[in-house]
Coordinates of C-alpha atoms and ligand atoms in Angstrom, one line a residue:
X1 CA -63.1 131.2 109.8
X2 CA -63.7 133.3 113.2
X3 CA -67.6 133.9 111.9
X4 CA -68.2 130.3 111.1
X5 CA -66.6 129.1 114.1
X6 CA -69.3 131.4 115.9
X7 CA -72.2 130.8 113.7
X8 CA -71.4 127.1 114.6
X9 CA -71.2 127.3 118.4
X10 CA -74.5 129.6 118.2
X11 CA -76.3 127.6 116.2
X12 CA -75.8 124.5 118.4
X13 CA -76.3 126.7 121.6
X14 CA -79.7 127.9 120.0
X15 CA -80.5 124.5 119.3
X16 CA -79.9 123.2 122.6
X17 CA -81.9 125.6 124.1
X18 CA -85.2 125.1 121.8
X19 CA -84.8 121.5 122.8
X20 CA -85.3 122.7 126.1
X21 CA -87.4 125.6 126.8
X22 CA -89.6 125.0 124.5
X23 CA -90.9 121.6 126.6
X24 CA -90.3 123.5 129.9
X25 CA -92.5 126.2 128.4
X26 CA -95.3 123.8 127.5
X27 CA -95.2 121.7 131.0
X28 CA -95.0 124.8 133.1
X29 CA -98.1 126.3 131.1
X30 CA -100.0 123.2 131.7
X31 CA -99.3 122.8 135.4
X32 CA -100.0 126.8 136.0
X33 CA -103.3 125.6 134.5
X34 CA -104.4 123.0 136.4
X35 CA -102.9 124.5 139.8
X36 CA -105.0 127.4 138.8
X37 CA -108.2 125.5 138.0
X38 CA -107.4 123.3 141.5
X39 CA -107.4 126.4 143.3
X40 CA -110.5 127.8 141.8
X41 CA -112.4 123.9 142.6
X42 CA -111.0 124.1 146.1
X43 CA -112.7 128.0 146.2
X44 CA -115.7 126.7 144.6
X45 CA -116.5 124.0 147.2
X46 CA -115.8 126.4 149.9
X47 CA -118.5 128.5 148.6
X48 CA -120.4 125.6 148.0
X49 CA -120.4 124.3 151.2
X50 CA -120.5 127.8 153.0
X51 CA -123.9 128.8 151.0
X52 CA -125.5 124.9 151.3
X53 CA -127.7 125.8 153.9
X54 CA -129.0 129.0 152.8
X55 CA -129.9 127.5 149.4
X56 CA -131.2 124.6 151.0
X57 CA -133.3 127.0 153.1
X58 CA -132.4 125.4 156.5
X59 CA -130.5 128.8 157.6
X60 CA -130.6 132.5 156.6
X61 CA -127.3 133.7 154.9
X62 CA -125.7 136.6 153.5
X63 CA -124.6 135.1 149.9
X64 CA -124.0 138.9 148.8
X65 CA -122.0 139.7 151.0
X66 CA -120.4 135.6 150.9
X67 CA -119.2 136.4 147.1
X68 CA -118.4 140.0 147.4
X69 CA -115.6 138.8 150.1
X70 CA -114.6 136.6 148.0
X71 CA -114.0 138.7 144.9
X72 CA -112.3 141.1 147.5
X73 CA -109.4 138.6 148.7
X74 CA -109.1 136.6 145.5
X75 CA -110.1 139.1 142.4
X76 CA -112.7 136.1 141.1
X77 CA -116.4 136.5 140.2
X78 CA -118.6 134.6 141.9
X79 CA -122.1 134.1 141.2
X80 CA -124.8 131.8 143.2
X81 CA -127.9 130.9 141.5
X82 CA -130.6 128.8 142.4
X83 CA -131.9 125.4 141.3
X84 CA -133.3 127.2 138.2
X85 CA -130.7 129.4 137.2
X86 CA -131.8 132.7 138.8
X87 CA -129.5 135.0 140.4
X88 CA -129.0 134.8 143.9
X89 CA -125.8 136.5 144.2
X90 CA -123.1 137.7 142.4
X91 CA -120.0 139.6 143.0
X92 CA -119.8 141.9 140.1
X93 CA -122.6 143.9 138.1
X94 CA -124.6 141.3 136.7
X95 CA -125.4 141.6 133.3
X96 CA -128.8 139.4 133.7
X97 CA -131.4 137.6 136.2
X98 CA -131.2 134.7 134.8
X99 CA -127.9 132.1 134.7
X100 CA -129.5 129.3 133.1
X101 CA -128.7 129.9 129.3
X102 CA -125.0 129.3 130.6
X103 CA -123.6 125.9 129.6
X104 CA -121.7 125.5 132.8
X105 CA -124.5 126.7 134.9
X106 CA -126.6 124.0 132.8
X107 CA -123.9 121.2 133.7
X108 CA -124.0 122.2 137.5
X109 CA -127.5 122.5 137.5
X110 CA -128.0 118.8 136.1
X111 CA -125.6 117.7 139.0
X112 CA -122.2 117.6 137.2
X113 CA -119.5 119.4 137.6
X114 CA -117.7 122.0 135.1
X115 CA -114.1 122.7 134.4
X116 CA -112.7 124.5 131.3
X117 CA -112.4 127.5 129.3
X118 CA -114.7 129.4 127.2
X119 CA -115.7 132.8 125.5
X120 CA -118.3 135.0 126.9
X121 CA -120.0 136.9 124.3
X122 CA -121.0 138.7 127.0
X123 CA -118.4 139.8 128.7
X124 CA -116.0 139.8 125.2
X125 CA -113.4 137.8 126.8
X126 CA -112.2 134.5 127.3
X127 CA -113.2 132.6 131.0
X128 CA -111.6 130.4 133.0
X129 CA -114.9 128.9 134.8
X130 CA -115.5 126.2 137.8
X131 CA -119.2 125.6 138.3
X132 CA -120.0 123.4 141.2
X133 CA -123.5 121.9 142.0
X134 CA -125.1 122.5 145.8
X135 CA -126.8 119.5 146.3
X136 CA -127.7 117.0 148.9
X137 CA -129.6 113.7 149.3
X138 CA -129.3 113.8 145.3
X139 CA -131.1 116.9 145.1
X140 CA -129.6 120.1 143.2
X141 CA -130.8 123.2 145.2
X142 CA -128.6 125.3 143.5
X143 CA -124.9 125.9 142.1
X144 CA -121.8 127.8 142.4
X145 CA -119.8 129.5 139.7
X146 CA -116.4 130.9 140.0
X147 CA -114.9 132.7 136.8
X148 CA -111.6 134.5 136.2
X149 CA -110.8 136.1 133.0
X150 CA -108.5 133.8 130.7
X151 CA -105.7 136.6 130.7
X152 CA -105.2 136.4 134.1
X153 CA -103.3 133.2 134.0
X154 CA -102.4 133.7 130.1
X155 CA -100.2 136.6 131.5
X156 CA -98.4 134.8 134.0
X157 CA -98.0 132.1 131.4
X158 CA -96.5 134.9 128.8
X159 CA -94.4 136.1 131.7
X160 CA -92.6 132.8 132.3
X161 CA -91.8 132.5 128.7
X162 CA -90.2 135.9 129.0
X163 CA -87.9 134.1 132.1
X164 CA -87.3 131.4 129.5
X165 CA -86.3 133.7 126.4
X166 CA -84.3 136.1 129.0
X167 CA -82.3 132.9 130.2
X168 CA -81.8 131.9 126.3
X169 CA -80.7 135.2 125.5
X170 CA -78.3 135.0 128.8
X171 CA -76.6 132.0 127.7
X172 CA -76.5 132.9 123.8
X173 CA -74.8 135.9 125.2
X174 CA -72.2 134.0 127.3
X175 CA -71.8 131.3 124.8
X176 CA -70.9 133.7 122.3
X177 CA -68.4 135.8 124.5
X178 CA -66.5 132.2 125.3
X179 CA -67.0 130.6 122.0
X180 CA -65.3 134.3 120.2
X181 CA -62.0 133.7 122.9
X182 CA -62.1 130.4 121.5
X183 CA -62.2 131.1 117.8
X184 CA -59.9 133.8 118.4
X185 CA -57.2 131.5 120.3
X186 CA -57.7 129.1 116.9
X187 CA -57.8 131.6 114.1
X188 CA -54.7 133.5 115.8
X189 CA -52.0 130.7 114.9
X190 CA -53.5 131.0 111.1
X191 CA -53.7 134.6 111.2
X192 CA -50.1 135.4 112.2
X193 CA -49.2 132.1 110.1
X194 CA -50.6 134.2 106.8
X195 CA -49.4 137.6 107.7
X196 CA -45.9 136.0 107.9
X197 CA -46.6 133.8 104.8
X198 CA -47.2 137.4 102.7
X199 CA -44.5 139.5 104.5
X200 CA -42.1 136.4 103.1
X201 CA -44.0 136.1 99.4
X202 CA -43.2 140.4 99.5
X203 CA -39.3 139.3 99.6
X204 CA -39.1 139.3 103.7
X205 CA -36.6 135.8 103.8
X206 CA -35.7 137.2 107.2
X207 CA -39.6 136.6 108.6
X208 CA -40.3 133.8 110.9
X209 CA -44.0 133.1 112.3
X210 CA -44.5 132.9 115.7
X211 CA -44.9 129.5 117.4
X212 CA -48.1 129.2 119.2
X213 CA -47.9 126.6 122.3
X214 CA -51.3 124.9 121.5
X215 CA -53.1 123.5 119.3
X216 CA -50.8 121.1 118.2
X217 CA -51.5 121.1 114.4
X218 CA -51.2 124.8 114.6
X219 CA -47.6 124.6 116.4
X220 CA -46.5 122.0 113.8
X221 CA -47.7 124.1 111.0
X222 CA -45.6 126.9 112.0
X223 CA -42.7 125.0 113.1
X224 CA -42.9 123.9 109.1
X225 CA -43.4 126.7 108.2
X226 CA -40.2 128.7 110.0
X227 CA -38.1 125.7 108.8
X228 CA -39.0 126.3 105.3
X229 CA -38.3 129.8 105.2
X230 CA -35.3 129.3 106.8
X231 CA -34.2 126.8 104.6
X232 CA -35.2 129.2 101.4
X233 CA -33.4 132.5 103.2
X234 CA -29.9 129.7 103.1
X235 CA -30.7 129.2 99.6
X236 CA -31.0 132.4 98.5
X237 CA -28.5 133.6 100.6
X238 CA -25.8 131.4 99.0
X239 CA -27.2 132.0 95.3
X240 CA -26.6 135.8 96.1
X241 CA -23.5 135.1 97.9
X242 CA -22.2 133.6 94.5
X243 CA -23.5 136.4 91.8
X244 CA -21.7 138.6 94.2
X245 CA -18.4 137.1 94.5
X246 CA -18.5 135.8 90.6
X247 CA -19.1 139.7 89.7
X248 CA -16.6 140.8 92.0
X249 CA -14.0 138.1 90.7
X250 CA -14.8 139.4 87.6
X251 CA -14.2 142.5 87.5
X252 CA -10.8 142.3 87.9
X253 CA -10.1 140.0 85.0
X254 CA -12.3 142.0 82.7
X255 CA -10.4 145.5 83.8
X256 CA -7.1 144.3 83.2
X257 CA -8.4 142.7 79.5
X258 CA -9.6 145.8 78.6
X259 CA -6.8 147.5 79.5
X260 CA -4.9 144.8 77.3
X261 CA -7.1 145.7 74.7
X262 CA -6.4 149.3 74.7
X263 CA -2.6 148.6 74.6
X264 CA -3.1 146.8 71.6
X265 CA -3.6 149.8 69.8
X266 CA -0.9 151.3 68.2
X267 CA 1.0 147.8 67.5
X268 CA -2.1 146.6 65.1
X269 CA -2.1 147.6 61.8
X270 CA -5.1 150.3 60.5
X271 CA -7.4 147.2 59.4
X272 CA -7.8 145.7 62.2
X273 CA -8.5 148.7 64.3
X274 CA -12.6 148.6 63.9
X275 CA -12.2 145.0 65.6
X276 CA -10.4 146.3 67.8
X277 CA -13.1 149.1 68.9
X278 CA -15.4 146.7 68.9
X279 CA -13.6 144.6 71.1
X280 CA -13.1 147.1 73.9
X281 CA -16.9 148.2 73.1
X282 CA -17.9 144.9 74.3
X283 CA -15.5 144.5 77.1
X284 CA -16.8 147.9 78.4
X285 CA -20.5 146.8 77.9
X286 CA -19.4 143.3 79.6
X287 CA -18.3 145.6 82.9
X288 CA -21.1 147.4 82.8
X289 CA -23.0 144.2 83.2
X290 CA -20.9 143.1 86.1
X291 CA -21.2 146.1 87.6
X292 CA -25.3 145.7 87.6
X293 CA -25.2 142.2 88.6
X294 CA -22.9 143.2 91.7
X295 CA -25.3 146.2 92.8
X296 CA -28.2 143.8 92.1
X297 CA -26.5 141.2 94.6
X298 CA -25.4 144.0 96.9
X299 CA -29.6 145.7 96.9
X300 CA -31.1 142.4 97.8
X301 CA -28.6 141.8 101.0
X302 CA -30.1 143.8 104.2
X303 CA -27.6 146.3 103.9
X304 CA -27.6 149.6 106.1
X305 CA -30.7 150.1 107.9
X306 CA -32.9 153.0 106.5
X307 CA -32.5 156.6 108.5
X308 CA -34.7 159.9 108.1
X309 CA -33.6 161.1 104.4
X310 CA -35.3 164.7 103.0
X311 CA -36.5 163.3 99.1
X312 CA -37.2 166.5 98.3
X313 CA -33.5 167.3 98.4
X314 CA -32.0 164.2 97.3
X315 CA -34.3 164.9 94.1
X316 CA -33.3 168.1 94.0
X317 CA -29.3 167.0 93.9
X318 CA -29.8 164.1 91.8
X319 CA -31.8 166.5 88.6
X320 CA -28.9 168.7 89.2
X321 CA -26.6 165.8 88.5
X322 CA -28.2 165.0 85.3
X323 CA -29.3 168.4 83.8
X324 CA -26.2 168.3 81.7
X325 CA -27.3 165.1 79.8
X326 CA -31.0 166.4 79.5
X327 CA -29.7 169.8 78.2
X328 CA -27.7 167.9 75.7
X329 CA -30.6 166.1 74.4
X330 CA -32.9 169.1 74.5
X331 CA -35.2 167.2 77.4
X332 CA -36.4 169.3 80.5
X333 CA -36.5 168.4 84.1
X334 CA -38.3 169.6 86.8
X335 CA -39.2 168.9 90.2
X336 CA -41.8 170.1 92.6
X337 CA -42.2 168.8 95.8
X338 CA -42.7 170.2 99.0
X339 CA -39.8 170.9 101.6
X340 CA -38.6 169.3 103.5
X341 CA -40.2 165.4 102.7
X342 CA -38.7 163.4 105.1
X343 CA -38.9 159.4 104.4
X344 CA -36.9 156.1 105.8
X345 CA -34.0 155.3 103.7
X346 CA -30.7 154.3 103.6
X347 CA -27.8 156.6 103.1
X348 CA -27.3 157.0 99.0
X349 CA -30.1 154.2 98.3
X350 CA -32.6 156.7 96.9
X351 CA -29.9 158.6 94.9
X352 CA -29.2 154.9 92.9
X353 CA -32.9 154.4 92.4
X354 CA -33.4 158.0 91.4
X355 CA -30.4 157.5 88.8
X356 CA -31.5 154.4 87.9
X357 CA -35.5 156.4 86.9
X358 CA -33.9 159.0 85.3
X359 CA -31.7 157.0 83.2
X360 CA -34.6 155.2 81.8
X361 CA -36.8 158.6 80.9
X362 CA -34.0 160.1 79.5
X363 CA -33.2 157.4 77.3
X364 CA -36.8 157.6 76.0
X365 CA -37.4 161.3 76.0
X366 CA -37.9 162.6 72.7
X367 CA -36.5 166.0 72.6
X368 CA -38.1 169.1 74.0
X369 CA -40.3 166.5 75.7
X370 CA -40.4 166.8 79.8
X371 CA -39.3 164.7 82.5
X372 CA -41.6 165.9 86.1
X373 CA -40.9 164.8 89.5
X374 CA -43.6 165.3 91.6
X375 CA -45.2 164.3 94.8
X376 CA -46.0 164.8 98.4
X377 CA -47.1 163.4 101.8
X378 CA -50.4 160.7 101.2
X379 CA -50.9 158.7 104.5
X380 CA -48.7 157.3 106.4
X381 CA -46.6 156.9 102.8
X382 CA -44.7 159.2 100.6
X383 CA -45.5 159.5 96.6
X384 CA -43.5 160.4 93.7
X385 CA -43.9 160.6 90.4
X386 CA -41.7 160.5 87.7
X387 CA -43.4 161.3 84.7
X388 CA -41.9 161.1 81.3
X389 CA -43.2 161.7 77.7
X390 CA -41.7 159.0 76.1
X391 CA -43.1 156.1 73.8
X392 CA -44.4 154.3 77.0
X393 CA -44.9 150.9 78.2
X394 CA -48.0 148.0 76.9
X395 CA -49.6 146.7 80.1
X396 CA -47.2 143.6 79.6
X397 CA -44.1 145.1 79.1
X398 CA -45.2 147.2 82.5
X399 CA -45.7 143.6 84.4
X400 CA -42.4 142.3 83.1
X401 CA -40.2 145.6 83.2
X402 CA -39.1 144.3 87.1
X403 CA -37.8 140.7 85.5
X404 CA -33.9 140.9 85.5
X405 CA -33.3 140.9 81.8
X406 CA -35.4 142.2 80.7
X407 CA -35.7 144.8 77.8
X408 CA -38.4 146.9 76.1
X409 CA -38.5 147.1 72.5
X410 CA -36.3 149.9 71.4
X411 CA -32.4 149.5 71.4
X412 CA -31.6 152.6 72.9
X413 CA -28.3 152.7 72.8
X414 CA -25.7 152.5 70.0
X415 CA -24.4 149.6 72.1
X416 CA -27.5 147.6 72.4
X417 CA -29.2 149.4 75.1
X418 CA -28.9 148.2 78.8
X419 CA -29.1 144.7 80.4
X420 CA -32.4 145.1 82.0
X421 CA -31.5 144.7 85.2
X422 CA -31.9 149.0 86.0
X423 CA -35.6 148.4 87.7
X424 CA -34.8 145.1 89.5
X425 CA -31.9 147.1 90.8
X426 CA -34.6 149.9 91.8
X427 CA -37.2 147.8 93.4
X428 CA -34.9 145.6 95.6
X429 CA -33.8 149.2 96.8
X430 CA -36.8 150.5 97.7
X431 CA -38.2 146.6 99.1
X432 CA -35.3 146.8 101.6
X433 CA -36.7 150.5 103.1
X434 CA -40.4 149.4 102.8
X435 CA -41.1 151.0 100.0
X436 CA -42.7 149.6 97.0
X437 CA -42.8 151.1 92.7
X438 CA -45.5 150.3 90.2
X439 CA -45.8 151.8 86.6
X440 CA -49.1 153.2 85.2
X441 CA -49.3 155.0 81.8
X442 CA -49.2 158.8 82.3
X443 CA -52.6 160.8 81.0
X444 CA -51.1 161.7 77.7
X445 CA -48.2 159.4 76.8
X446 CA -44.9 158.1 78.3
X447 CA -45.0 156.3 81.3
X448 CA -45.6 157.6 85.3
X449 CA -43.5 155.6 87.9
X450 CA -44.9 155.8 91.2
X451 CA -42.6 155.4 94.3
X452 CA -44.1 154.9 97.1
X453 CA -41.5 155.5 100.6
X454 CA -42.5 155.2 104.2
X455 CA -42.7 158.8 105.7
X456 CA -41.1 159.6 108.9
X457 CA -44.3 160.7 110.9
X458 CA -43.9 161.1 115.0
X459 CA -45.2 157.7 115.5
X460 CA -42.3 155.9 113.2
X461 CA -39.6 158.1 114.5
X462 CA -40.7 157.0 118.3
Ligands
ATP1 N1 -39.5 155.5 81.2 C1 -39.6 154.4 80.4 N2 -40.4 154.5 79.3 C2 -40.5 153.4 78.5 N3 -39.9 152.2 78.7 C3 -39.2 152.1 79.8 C4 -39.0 153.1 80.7 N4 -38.2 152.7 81.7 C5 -37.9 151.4 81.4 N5 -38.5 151.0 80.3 C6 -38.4 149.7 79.7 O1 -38.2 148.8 80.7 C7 -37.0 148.0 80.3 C8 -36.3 147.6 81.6 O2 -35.8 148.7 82.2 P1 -34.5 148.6 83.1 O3 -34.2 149.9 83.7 O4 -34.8 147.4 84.1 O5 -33.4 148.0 82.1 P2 -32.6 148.8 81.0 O6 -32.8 150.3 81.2 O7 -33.0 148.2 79.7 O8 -31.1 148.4 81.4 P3 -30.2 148.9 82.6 O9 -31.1 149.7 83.4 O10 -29.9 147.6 83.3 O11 -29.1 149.6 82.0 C9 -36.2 148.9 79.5 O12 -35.5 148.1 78.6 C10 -37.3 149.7 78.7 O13 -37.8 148.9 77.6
MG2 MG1 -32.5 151.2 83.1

């Protein structure tokens, strides 16, 4: 928008100034023309009357010396020739005895006078010429012819257009330093207005654009705007508030009924006992999912604010934690990352997205398959991997793996698997630091989850 803006202001700027110079050009040419050409008639009478006498034979003159002067003081050639055309005097090296054959010379000759412009084959040049007639009692005696070379005023002609492009250039240049304030101090509003706009779309409910005193439409725009996200952050602030406080309420309830279930036990008779498993199956399986739905609820509040946190040792800790599951099903785990890798997070956040990752691979694994952990510093961001070598995700199921709910494929449970709510869990987590996951296949098979944390670098600790 900035660039159009611009282009539009130039555009009309350069347009303005064609409409303008380019007439100016043309009159000024025209007058340094014809003041030129008045000056060299004014000269040429001069001469005229100052070598009358001499041509008319009343008085001895110098005419040499008469046009050499004059060359001297003005740069112009003049040339005096007599009633025939022959040379009388000229004030550079003439290049013949005989004028006559000239058409201005023949114009003067016959009485008139002669203005204009004209190539000289001789000379190789283009002439500015004024020949005057010396005549009296309607007798020509004679005539005088003043020449300058056509570049002599051409230049001073080329060097006003120079002025005029120079000025153009000027004002393009300060037309374009007020006209990019200008843009700027339009565009701004809109820029801040879309930066906020994505920083909300990433899950920011908290972000409000900042109001910009004029233009108007701009102010209203974000005045809409902040109300709008407001009124979205209440809404989704009271829909968490109640899965929250519904899966808290729960969980009493559901406790004590399992524990009811339990009792039931020994006072059932042998038959009914499989129901009875599968009763306090599902009641276990229905806590479980209260349980997710409350940590869900819990991730996408604010919470704690995030703190320097070494990953490399919360990984380290966390495959400690679950080596004795992977031993039991044969899978290996290993992590290598370098020490220490400091990132923002909030106390215990990364260990619940970490158990959450490892969960899922080891429910996949195949045995003697390996689980890696890897990573390091890239940017201003820190990387890990983990890689599994599991059965993998399609491309869709690795777009829809962050929907709450849900679930790949392959039960993987004798229970019916999880609830599908383990990787919503883990990216709310990692939104709330600043951090970010995405899934890609890994090179041979199973599937490489990239987390990507903000490293604690000098600047961010500052
Ligand atoms: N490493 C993995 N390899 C292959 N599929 C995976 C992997 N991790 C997750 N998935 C698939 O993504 C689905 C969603 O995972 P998510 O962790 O959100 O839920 P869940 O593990 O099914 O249940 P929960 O974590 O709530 O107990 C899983 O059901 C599974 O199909
Ligand atoms: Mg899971």
């Amino acid at each position: 928008m900035t660039r159009r803006l611009l282009l539009s202001y130039l555009s009309l700027t350069a347009l303005v100034l064609v409409v303008l110079e380019v007439p100016l050009g043309m009159t000024f040419a025209r007058s340094e023309r014809r003041q030129l050409t008045e000056a060299v008639r004014h000269d040429a009478f001069a001469l005229v009357l100052l070598s009358e006498e001499t041509l008319e034979g009343q008085a001895p003159g110098d005419l040499g010396g008469l046009v050499a002067s004059y060359q001297r003081t003005t740069g112009g050639r003049a040339t005096i020739v007599d009633a025939r055309g022959a040379r009388l005097a000229d004030s550079a090296p003439s290049e013949g005895e005989n004028f006559a054959n000239r058409p201005e010379i023949q114009t003067a000759l016959a009485g008139r006078e002669a203005v204009g412009v004209r190539y000289s084959h001789t000379l190789g040049q283009r002439l500015l010429y004024v020949a005057e007639p010396v005549a009296s009692a309607g007798q020509v005696h004679g005539a005088v012819r003043i020449t300058y070379p056509a570049t002599f005023v051409e230049r001073r002609i080329r060097r006003t257009w120079l002025l005029l492009a120079g000025t153009g250039a000027v004002a393009l240049a300060a037309v374009l330093l007020v006209s990019l304030w200008l843009a700027r101090s339009l565009t701004w509003p809109l820029r801040e207005l879309e930066a906020a706009a994505s920083r909300l779309g990433r899950g920011g409910l908290a972000t409000r654009a900042p109001v910009p005193p004029t233009p108007r439409e701009a102010r209203s725009l974000a005045l809409s705007f902040n109300e709008m996200a407001g009124q979205l952050e209440r809404m989704v602030g009271v829909q968490q508030r109640f899965v929250a406080d519904a899966s808290h309420q729960l969980r009493t309830p559901l406790a004590a009924l399992r524990l009811r279930l339990e009792n039931l036990g020994p006072e059932l008779p042998p038959s009914a006992r499989d129901d009875l498993d599968g009763a306090v199956a599902e009641s276990r399986r229905l806590s479980r999912l209260v349980d997710g739905l409350l940590t869900l609820a819990r991730a996408e509040r604010t919470g704690s604010p995030p703190q320097p946190v070494d990953l490399a040792e919360v990984v380290t800790e966390r495959l400690a934690a679950w080596s004795p599951l992977a031993e039991e099903r044969s899978v290996q785990l290993e992590g290598d990352l370098p020490r220490p890798l400091p990132v923002w997070s909030a106390p215990d956040r990364l260990d619940q997205v970490l158990d959450n990752l490892l969960a899922n691979a080891l429910e996949v694994a195949p045995p003697a398959s390996r689980i890696t952990l890897t990573g390091g510093r890239s940017g201003d961001l820190v990387e890990l991997h983990v890689v599994d070598q599991g059965p993998g995700l399609t491309p869709e199921g690795r777009e829809r793996a962050f929907d709450r709910f849900w679930r790949g494929a392959t039960p993987r449970d004798g229970h019916g698997g999880g609830f599908g709510l383990g990787l919503a869990i883990v990216r709310q987590l990692l939104a709330t630091d600043g951090g970010s996951i995405e899934l890609r296949p890994a090179s041979s098979t199973g599937l490489d989850v990239v987390l990507r944390l903000r490293a604690v670098t000098a600047d961010s600790v500052s």
